[in-house]
PDB file of C-alpha atoms in Angstrom:
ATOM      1  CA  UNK L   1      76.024 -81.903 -18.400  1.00  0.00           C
ATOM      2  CA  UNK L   2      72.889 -80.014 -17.457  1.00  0.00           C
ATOM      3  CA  UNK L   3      70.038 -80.620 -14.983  1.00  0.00           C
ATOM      4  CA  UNK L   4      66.454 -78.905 -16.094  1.00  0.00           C
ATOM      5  CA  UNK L   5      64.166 -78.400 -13.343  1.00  0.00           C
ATOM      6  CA  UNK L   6      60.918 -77.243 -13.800  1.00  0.00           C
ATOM      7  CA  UNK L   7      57.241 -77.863 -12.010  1.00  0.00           C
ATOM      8  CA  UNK L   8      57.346 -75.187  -9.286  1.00  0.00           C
ATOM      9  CA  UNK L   9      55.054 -72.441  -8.674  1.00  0.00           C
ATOM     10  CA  UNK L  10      52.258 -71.682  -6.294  1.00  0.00           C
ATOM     11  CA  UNK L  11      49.921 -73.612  -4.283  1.00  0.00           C
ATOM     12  CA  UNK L  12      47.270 -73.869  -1.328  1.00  0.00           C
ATOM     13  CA  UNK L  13      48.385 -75.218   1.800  1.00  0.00           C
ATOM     14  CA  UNK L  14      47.460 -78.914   1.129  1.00  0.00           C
ATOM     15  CA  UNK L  15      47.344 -78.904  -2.465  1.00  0.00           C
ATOM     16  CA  UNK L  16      50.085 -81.205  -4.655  1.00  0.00           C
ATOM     17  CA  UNK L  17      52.854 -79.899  -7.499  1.00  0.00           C
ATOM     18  CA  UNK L  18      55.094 -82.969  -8.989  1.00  0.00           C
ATOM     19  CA  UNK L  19      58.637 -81.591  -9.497  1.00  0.00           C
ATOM     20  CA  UNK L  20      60.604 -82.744 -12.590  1.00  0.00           C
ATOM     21  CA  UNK L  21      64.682 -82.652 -13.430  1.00  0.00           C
ATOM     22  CA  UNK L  22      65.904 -83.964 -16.662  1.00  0.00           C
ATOM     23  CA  UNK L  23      69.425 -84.548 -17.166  1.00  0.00           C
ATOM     24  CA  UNK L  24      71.137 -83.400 -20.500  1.00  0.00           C
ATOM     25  CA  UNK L  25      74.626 -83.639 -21.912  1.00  0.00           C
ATOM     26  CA  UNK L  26      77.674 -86.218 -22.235  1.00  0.00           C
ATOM     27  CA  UNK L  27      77.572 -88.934 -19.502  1.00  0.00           C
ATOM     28  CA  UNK L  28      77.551 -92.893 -19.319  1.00  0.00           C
ATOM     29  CA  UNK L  29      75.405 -93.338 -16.101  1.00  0.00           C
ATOM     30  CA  UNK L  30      73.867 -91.643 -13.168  1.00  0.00           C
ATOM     31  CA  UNK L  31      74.121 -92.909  -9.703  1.00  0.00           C
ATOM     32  CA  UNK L  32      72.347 -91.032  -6.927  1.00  0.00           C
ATOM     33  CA  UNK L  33      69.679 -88.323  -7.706  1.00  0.00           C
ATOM     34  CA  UNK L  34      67.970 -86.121  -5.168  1.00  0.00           C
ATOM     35  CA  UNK L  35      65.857 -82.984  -4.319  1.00  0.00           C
ATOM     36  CA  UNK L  36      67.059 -80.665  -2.262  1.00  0.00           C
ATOM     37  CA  UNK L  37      65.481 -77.155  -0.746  1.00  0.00           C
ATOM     38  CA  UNK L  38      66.864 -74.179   0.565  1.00  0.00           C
ATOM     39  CA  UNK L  39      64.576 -71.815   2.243  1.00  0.00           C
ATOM     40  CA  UNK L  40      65.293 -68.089   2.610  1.00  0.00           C
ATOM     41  CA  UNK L  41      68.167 -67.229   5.144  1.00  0.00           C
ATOM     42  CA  UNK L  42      69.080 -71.097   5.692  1.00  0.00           C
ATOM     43  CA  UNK L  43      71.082 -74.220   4.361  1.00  0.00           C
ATOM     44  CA  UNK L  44      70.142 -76.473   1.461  1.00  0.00           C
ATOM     45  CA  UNK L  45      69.014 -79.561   3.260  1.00  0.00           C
ATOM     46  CA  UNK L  46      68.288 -82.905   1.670  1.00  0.00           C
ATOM     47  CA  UNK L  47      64.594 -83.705   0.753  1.00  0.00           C
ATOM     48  CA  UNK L  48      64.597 -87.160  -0.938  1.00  0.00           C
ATOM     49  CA  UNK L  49      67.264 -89.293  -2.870  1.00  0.00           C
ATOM     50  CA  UNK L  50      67.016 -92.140  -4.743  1.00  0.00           C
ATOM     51  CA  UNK L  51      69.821 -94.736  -6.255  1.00  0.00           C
ATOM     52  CA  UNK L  52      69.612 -96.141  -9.522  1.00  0.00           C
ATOM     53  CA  UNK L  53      68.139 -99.164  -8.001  1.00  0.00           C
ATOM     54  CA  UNK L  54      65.414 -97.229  -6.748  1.00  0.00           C
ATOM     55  CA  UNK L  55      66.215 -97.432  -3.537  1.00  0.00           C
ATOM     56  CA  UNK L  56      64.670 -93.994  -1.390  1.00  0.00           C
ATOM     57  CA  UNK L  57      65.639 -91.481   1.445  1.00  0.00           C
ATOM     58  CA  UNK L  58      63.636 -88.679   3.163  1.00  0.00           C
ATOM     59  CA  UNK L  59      64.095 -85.860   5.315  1.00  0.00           C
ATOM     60  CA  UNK L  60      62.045 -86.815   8.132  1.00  0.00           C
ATOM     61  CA  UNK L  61      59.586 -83.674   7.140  1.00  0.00           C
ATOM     62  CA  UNK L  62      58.025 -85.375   4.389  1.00  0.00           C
ATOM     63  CA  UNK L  63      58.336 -88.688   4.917  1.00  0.00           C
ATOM     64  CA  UNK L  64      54.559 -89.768   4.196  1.00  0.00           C
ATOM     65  CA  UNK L  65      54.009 -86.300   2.093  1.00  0.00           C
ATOM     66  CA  UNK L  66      56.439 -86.957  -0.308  1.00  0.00           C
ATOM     67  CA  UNK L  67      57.287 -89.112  -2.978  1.00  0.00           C
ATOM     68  CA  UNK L  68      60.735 -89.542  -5.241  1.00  0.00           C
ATOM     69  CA  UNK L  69      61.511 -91.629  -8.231  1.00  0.00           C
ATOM     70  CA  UNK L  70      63.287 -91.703 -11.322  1.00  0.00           C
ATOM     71  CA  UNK L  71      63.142 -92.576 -14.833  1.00  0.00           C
ATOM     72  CA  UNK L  72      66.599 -93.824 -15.746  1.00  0.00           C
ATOM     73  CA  UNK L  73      65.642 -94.419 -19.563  1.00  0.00           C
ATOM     74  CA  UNK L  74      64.977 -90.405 -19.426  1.00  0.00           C
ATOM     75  CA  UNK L  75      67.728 -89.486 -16.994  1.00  0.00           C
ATOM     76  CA  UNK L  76      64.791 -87.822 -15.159  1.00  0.00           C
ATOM     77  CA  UNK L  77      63.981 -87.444 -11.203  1.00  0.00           C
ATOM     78  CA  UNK L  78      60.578 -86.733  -9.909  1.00  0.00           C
ATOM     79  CA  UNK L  79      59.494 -85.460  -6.625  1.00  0.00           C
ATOM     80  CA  UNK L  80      55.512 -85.635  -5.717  1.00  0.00           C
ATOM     81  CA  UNK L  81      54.536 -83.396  -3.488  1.00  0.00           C
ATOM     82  CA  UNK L  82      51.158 -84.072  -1.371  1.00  0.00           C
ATOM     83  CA  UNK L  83      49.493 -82.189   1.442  1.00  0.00           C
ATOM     84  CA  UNK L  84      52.170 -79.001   1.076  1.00  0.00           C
ATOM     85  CA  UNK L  85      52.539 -76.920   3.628  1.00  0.00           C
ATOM     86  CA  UNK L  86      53.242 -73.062   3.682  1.00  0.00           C
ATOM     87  CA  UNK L  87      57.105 -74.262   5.634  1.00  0.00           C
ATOM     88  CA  UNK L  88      57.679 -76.344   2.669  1.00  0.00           C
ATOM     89  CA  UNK L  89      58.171 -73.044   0.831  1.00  0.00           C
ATOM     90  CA  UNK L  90      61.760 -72.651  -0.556  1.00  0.00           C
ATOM     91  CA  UNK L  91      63.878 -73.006  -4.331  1.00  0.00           C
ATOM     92  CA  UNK L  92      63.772 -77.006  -4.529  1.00  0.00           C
ATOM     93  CA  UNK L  93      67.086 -77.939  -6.509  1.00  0.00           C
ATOM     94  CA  UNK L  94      67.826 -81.307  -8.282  1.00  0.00           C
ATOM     95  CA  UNK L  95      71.098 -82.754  -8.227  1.00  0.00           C
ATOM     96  CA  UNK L  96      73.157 -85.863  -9.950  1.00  0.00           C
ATOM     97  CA  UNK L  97      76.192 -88.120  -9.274  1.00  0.00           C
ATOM     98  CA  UNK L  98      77.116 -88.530 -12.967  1.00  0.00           C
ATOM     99  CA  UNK L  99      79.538 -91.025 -14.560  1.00  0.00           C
ATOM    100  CA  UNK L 100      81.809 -91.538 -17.120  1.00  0.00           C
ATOM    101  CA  UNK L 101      84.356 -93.881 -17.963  1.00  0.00           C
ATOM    102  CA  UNK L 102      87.674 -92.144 -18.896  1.00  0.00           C
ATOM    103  CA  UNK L 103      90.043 -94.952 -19.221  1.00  0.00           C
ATOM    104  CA  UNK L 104      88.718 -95.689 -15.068  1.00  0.00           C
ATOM    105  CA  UNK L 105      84.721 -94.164 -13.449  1.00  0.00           C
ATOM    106  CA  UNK L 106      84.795 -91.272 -12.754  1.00  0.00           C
ATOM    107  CA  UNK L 107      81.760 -89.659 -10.590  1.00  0.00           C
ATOM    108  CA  UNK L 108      80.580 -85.462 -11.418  1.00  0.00           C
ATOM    109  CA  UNK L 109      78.146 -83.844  -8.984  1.00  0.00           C
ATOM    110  CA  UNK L 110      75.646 -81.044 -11.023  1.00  0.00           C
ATOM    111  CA  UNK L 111      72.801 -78.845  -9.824  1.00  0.00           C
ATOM    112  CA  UNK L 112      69.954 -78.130 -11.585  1.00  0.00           C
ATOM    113  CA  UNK L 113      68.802 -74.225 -11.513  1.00  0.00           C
ATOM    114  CA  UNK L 114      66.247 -74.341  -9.009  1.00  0.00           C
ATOM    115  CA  UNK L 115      62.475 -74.138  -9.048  1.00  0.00           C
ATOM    116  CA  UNK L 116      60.813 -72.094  -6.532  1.00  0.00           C
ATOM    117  CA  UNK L 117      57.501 -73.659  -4.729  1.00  0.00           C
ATOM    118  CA  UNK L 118      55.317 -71.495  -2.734  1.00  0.00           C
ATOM    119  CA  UNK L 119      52.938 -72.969  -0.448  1.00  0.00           C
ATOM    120  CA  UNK L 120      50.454 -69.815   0.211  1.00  0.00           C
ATOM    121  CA  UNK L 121      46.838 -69.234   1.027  1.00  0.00           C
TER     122      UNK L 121
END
C-alpha cells in the first residue's frame, strides 16, 4: 500500500492550497484518514481526521481555516486550506488505517511522503 501526497508549495499569508493523498495498492477498506504536520524541531501533531462516514476532527488551530474530506470511491483525502498563516508552515503528511480481511480484519497504518507548505510573504 502507498499514500501519494501532493498539493504543497508556497503561499502568501492568507492565501489557500488544497492538499491531496491518494491511496494505492492491495487493501479491502480504509477506516480513518488524516493530515498531519510536523514543523521543524517539533512533533507531528494531528491536523484533521475524518472516518469513512465522514465524520471530522481538528486541531483546535484550524478549526474554521480548515477543511477535510474524503473521496472513498478514489481512496483519496483532501485537506483545504484557507486564510494560511506563516505558523502553519511545516511537511503536512497523510496517513490511513487500512483493512484487509485475512481469514479475520485486520487494520495497517501507512504514511504518505510528505508535502511541504510554506506560508511566506
Amino acid at each position: 500500500v502507498q499514500l501519494q501526497a501532493s498539493g504543497g508549495g508556497l503561499v502568501q499569508p492568507g492565501g489557500s492550497l488544497r492538499l491531496s493523498c491518494v491511496a494505492s495498492g492491495s487493501f479491502d477498506s480504509i477506516n480513518n484518514m488524516g493530515w498531519y504536520l510536523q514543523a521543524p524541531g517539533k512533533q507531528r501533531e494531528l491536523v484533521a481526521a475524518v472516518t469513512s462516514g465522514g465524520t471530522t476532527n481538528y486541531a483546535d488551530s484550524v478549526k474554521g481555516r480548515f477543511t477535510i474530506s474524503r473521496d472513498n470511491a478514489k481512496n483519496t483525502v483532501y485537506l483545504q486550506m484557507n486564510s494560511l498563516k506563516p505558523e502553519d508552515t511545516a511537511v503536512y503528511y497523510c496517513n490511513a488505517e487500512v483493512v484487509r480481511y485475512l481469514g479475520k480484519q485486520y487494520q495497517f497504518l501507512y504514511w504518505g511522503q510528505g508535502t511541504l507548505v510554506t506560508v511566506s510573504s
